[in-house]
Structure formats: C-alpha cells, structure tokens
Coordinates of C-alpha atoms in Angstrom, one line a residue:
X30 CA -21.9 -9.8 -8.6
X31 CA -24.7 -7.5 -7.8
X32 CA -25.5 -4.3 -10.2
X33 CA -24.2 -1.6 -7.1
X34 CA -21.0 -3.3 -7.4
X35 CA -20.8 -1.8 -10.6
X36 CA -20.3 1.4 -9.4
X37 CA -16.8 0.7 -8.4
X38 CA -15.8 -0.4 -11.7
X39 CA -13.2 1.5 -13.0
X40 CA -9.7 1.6 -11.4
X41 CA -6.4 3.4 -12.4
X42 CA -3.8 1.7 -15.0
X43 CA -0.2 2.7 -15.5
X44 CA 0.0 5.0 -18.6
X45 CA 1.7 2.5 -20.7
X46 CA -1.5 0.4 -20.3
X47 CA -4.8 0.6 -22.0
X48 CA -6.7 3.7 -20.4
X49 CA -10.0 2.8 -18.6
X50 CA -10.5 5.7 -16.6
X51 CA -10.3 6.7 -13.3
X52 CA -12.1 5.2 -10.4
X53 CA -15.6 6.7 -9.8
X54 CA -17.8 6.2 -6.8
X55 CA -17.3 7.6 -3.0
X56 CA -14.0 7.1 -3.5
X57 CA -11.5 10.2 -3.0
X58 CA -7.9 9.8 -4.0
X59 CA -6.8 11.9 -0.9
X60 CA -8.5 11.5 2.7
X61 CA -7.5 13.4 5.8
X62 CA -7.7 12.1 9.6
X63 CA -7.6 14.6 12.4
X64 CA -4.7 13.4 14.8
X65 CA -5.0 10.7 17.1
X66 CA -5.4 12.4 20.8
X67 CA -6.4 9.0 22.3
X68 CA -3.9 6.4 21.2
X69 CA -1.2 5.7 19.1
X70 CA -0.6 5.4 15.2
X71 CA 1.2 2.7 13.6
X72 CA 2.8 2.8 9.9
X73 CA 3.1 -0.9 8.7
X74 CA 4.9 -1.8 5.9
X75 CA 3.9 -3.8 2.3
X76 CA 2.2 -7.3 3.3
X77 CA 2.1 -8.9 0.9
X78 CA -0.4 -11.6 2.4
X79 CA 2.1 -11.8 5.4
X80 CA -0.8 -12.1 7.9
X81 CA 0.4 -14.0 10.7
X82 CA 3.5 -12.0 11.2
X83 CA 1.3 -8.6 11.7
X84 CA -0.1 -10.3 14.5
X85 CA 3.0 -11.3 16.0
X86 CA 3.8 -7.2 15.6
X87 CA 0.1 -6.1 17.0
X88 CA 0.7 -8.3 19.8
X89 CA 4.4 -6.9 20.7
X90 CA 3.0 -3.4 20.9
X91 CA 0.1 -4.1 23.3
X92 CA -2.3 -2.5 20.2
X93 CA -5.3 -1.1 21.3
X94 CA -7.8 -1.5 18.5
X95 CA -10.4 0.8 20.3
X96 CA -8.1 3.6 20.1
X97 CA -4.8 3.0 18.5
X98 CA -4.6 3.0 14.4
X99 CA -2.9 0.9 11.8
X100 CA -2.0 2.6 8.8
X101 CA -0.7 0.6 5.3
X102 CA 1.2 1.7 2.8
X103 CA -0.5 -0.7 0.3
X104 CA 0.4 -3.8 -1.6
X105 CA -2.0 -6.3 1.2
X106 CA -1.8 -8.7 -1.2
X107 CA 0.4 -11.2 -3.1
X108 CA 3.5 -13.4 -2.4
X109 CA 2.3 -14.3 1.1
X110 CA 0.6 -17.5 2.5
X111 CA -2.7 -15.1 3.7
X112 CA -3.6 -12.3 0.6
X113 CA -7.7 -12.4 1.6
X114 CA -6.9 -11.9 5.0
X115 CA -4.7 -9.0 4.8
X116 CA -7.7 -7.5 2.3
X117 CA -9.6 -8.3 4.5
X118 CA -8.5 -5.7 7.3
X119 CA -10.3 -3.3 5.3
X120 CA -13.2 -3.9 7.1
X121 CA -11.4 -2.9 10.5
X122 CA -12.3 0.2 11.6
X123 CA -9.4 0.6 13.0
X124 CA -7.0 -0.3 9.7
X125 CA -6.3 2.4 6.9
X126 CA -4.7 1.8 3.9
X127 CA -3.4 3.4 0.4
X128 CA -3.2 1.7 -2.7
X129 CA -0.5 0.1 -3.6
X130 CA 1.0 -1.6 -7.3
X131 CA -0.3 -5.0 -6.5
X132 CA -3.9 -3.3 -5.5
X133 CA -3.8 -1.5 -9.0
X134 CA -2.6 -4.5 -11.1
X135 CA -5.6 -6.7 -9.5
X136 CA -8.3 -4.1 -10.1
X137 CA -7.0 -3.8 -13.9
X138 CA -6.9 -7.7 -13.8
X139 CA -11.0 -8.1 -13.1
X140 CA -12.2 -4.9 -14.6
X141 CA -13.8 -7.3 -17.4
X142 CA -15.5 -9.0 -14.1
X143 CA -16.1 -5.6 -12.3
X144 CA -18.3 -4.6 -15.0
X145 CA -20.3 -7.7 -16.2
X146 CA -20.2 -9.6 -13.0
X147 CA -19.2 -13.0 -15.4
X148 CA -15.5 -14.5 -15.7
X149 CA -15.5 -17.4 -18.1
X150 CA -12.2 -18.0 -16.9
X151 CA -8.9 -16.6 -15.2
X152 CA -7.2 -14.8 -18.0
X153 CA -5.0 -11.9 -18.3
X154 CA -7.3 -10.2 -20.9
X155 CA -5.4 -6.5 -20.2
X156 CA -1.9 -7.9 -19.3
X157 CA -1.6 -6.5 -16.3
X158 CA 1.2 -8.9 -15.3
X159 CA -0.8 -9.7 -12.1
X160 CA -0.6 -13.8 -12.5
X161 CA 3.3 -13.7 -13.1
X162 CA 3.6 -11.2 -9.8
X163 CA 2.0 -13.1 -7.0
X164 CA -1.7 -12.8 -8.1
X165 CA -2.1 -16.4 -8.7
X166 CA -3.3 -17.1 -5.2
X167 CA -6.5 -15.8 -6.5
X168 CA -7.2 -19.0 -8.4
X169 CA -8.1 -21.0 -5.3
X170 CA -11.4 -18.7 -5.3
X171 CA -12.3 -19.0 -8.7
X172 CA -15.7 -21.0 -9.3
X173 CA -15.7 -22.0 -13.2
X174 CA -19.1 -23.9 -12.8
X175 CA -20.8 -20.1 -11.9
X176 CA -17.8 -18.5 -13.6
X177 CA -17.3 -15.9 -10.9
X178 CA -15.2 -16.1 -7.9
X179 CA -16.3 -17.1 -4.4
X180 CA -18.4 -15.0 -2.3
X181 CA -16.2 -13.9 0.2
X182 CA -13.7 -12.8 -2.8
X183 CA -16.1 -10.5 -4.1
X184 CA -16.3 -8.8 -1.1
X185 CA -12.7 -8.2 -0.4
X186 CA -12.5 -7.1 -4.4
X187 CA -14.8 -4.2 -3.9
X188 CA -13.6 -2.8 -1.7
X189 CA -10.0 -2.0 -2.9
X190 CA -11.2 0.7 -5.5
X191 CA -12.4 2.6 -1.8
X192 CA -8.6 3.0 -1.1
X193 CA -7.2 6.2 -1.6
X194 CA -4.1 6.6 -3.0
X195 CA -2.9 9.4 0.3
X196 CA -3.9 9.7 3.8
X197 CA -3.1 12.8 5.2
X198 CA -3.0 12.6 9.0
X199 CA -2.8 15.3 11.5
X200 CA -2.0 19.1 11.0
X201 CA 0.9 21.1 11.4
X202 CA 3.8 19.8 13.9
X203 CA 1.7 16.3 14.2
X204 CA 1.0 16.0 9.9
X205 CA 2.3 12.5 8.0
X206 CA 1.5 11.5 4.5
X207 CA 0.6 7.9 4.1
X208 CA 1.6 6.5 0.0
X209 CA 2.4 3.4 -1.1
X210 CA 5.8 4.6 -3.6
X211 CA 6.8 8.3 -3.4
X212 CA 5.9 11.9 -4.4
X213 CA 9.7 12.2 -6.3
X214 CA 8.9 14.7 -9.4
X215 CA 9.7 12.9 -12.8
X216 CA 11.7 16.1 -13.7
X217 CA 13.6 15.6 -9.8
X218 CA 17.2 16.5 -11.5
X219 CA 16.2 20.0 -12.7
X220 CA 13.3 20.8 -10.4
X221 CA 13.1 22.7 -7.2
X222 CA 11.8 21.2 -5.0
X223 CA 12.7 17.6 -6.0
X224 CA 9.4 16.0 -4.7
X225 CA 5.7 17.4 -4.7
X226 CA 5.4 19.6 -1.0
X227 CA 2.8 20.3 1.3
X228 CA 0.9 22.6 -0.3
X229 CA 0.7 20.7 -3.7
X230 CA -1.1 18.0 -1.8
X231 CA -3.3 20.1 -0.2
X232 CA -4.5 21.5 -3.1
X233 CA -5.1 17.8 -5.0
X234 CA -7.1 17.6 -1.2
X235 CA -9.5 20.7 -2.3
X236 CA -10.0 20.0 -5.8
X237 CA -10.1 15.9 -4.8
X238 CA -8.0 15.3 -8.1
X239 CA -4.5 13.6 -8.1
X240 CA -2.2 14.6 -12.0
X241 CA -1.9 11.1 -13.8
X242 CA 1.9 11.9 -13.2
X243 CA 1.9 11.9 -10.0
X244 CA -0.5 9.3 -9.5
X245 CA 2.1 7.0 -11.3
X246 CA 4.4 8.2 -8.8
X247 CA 2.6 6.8 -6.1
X248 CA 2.0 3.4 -7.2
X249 CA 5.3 2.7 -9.3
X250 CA 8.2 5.0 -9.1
X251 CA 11.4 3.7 -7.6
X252 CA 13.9 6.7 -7.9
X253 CA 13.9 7.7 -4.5
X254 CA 14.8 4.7 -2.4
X255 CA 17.1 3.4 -5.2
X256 CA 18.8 6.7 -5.8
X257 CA 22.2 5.5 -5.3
X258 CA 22.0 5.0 -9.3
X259 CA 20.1 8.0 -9.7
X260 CA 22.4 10.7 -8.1
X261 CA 19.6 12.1 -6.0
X262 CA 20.0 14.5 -3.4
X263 CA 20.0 12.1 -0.3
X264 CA 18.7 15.2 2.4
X265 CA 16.7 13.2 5.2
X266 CA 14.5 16.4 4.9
X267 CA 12.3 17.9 1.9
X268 CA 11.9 21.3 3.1
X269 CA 8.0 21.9 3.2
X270 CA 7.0 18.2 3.1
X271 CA 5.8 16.6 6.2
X272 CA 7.0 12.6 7.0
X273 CA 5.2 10.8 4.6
X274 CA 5.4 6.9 5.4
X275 CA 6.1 4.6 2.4
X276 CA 7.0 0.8 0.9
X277 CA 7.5 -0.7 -2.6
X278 CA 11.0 -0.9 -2.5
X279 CA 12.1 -3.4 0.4
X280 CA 15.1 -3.3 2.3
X281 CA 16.7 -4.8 5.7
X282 CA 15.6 -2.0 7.5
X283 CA 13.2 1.6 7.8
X284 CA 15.4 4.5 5.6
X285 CA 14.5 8.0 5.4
X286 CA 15.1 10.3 2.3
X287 CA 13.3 13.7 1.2
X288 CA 11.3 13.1 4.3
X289 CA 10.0 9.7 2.8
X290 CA 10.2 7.3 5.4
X291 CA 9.8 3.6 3.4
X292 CA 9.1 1.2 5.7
X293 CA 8.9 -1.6 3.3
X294 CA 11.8 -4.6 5.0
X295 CA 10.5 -7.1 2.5
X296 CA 8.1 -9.5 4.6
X297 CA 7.5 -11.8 2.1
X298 CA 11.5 -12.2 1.4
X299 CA 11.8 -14.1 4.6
X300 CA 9.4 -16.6 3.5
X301 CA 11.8 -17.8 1.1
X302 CA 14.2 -21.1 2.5
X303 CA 17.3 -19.9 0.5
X304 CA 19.8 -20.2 3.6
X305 CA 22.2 -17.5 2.2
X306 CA 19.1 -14.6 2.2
X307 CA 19.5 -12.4 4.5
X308 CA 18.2 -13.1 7.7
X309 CA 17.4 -9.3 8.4
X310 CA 14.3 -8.7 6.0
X311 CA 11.1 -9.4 7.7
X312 CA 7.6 -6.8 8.2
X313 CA 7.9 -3.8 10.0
X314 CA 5.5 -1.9 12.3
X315 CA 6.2 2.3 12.8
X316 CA 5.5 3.9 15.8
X317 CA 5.4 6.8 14.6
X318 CA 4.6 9.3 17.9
X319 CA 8.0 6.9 19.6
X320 CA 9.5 7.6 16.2
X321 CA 10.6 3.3 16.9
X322 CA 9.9 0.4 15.1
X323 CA 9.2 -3.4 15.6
X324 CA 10.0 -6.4 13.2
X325 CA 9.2 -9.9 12.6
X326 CA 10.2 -12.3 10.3
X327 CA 9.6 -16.2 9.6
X328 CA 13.7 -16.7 9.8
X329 CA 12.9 -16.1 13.6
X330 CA 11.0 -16.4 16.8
X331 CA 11.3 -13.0 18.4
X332 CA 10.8 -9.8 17.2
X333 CA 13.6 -6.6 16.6
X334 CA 13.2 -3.7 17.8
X335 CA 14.9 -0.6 16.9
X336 CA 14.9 3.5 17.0
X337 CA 14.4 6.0 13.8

C-alpha cells in the first residue's frame, strides 16, 4: 500500500479490546446533509454483501441516482455472496453510509496491514473475531506471493475509516439521524432521557468528538431493539430526538422504538436453505419522506411492500 494510505490508519476498537486510538485523517465522526429538495431519501438496511437484492429494491423504486440518496446504516460487508461490491458503493456519490460492527471489526482486523502496507498472512493478530463472523470472504483477495491483498481490495479498505459513525440530515421538522446500533444510554434504567437527544448530538457535531461510550453504543449495543428482556420503556417517541434510522439487530420487519427506527430485516438470513426459516426476513429499503418501505428476499421473486 502507498505511504498516504497511512494516514487512515487507526480505527475504533470496542473497549474490551486492545486500545489503538481513534481514527485520524479527514474523517469526522458526525457529518450533516442539508435536506434533499430535489429528490427522495432512502434508509437501507445492513447488507451484509447482499448486493443483488439492493438492486432488485433500487429498481422497484424508480431511484434516481442524479437526485435521489441512499443512506446505510452500516455493516456493507460480510455473510453475503457480494461484500466488495457493497464496499464498493462508497464511491457513489449518491450512497452514504455509517459504520457499522462488521466495518469496525475489519479495520481492527488489518490495522497491522494499515500501517506497514505488508501482511505475511491472514491472521487474527488482535482477535477481532472478524474471520469467525463472516470476514472470511476476504481471503479470496489475499496475494501471499506479494503478501498484501489485491488491488481493488485496498481501495475499498481505505475508504471505510472515511465513514462516520452519524449522518445528520435535514433541520428541524425534516431532521433524521442515520447510526448503525442506537444512541440507548448505558445508565437507560435510571436516566432521563433514556437515549442521548438532539442537542447532545449537536454538540458532539461542534466539537467533532463522539464519548467512547457512546461510540460503543453505536456500533454494538443491543438494548433497544431487544428490550423485551430489558424492561425498556417501549414509547415510539424519545421526546427531543428526531427519527434516527438504524440496523444490527434484524427482524421480519421495520420497528420503531425511542424514535429509533431499525430497519435491519436480516438480508443475509434469507440466503440460508433451511426450509423452516422464516420466509419474511429479506433487505429493506425506507422511504423515508412516504414514511413506506420495500423488501426483497432470495426466498422470493417479488418484492413487499408495506407502510410505517
């Protein structure tokens, strides 16, 4: 890899990992779109290198990629038949995505790489876990005569450390968050409000800093859309927190708590040929001015349609 790649070189690790540091460069954890006055904006959910069906949902919605957007709530890669490709859509000027846990365990997987450009072999030097979770598709780009990965990998690899870890879209009425987990506060039981609000994210905007608590939050944390076990306060609406669009935690269909709306239906679930899985999971595109989405699955031909 060249030297300039270098620069992108450190990326964010879950706290009960080895620190490295946080990810330096252009890259700002929070970045802020005016709204969209010329087309429409789509939420889709977690990938997971599940290609082919996002252009089965692109072409349902007539997409306009010179004035529509797509925005991802992370995890492009892993599980899925097409991982590069879905990195990939970084380049699109149209596409905008957050990290997600899958982006953050990759980036921990090749820092050794990141930072001296030479990888005598595919090992999980930090344990990252990155292999056992779907990362193994990486292999197939691995050149261990020039011990470095393939061209075209590279490329896709630096750009992830560019992803922020929030969009924030829009102003007032109009505003959505874009994260990949949620913005639950650890202390949710005891704490008022439950999640982080509005104005706590636009102060991490001015000061371009993001807690390490609540960063963890955004890649990992589960409470939220499995509070059922958790006795959390299942309110559709956070009081001063706009709709913030979400995944990591799949289920058969879009679900709105705390004004996170996760729109993670587990793409890479219908992949699998077990005949008693449930026929419903699939990837889901948000419209999110109809408030309607669109899904498509490999159990079927069509796509599914439904209203928020």
């Amino acid at each position: 890899m060249n030297a300039p790649d270098k620069a992108f070189i450190l990326a964010r690790q879950r706290p009960n990992q080895q620190s490295t540091g946080t990810i330096m460069s252009n890259n700002a954890p929070i970045r802020k779109l005016p709204a969209n006055l010329q087309g429409k904006d789509y939420v889709v959910g977690d990938l997971h290198g599940c290609f082919s069906l996002l252009e089965r949902l692109l072409d349902a919605v007539h997409f306009d990629k010179s004035q529509d957007r797509l925005f991802s709530v992370g995890d492009l890669i892993d599980r899925g038949p097409d991982s590069l490709r879905c990195l990939q859509l970084l380049e699109e000027s149209w596409f905008y995505a957050v990290q997600g846990n899958h982006e953050n365990m990759m980036l921990n997987f090749f820092l050794p790489y990141l930072l001296n450009g030479n990888l005598d072999r595919l090992k999980d030097v930090a344990g990252t876990g990155f292999l056992d979770y779907g990362g193994d598709w990486v292999k197939s780009y691995y050149h261990a005569g020039k011990k470095s990965m393939l061209p075209e990998f590279n490329r896709a690899l630096t750009m992830i450390p560019k992803m922020p870890l929030m969009w924030i879209v829009g102003a007032g009425e109009n505003r959505f968050h874009i994260i990949h987990a949620e913005l639950v506060r650890p202390d949710y039981r005891t704490s008022q409000p439950a999640a982080w609000v509005d104005s706590d994210i636009d102060r991490w905007l001015a000061e371009q800093t993001i807690p390490p608590d609540v960063e963890d939050r955004l890649l990992w944390s589960r409470t939220l859309m499995l509070s059922e076990s958790c006795a959390l306060d299942k309110a559709k609406i956070q009081p001063g927190l706009s709709p913030t669009f979400c995944g990591h935690t799949c289920s058969t269909r879009p679900r709105q708590v705390l004004s996170h709306v996760c729109v993670d239906t587990g793409a890479f679930v219908s992949l699998e040929s077990d005949p008693e899985a449930d026929g419903n999971y699939g990837l889901t595109l948000f419209d999110v001015q109809a408030s309607r989405w669109v899904s498509a699955s490999y159990r079927r031909n069509d796509v599914a349609w439904g209203e928020h």
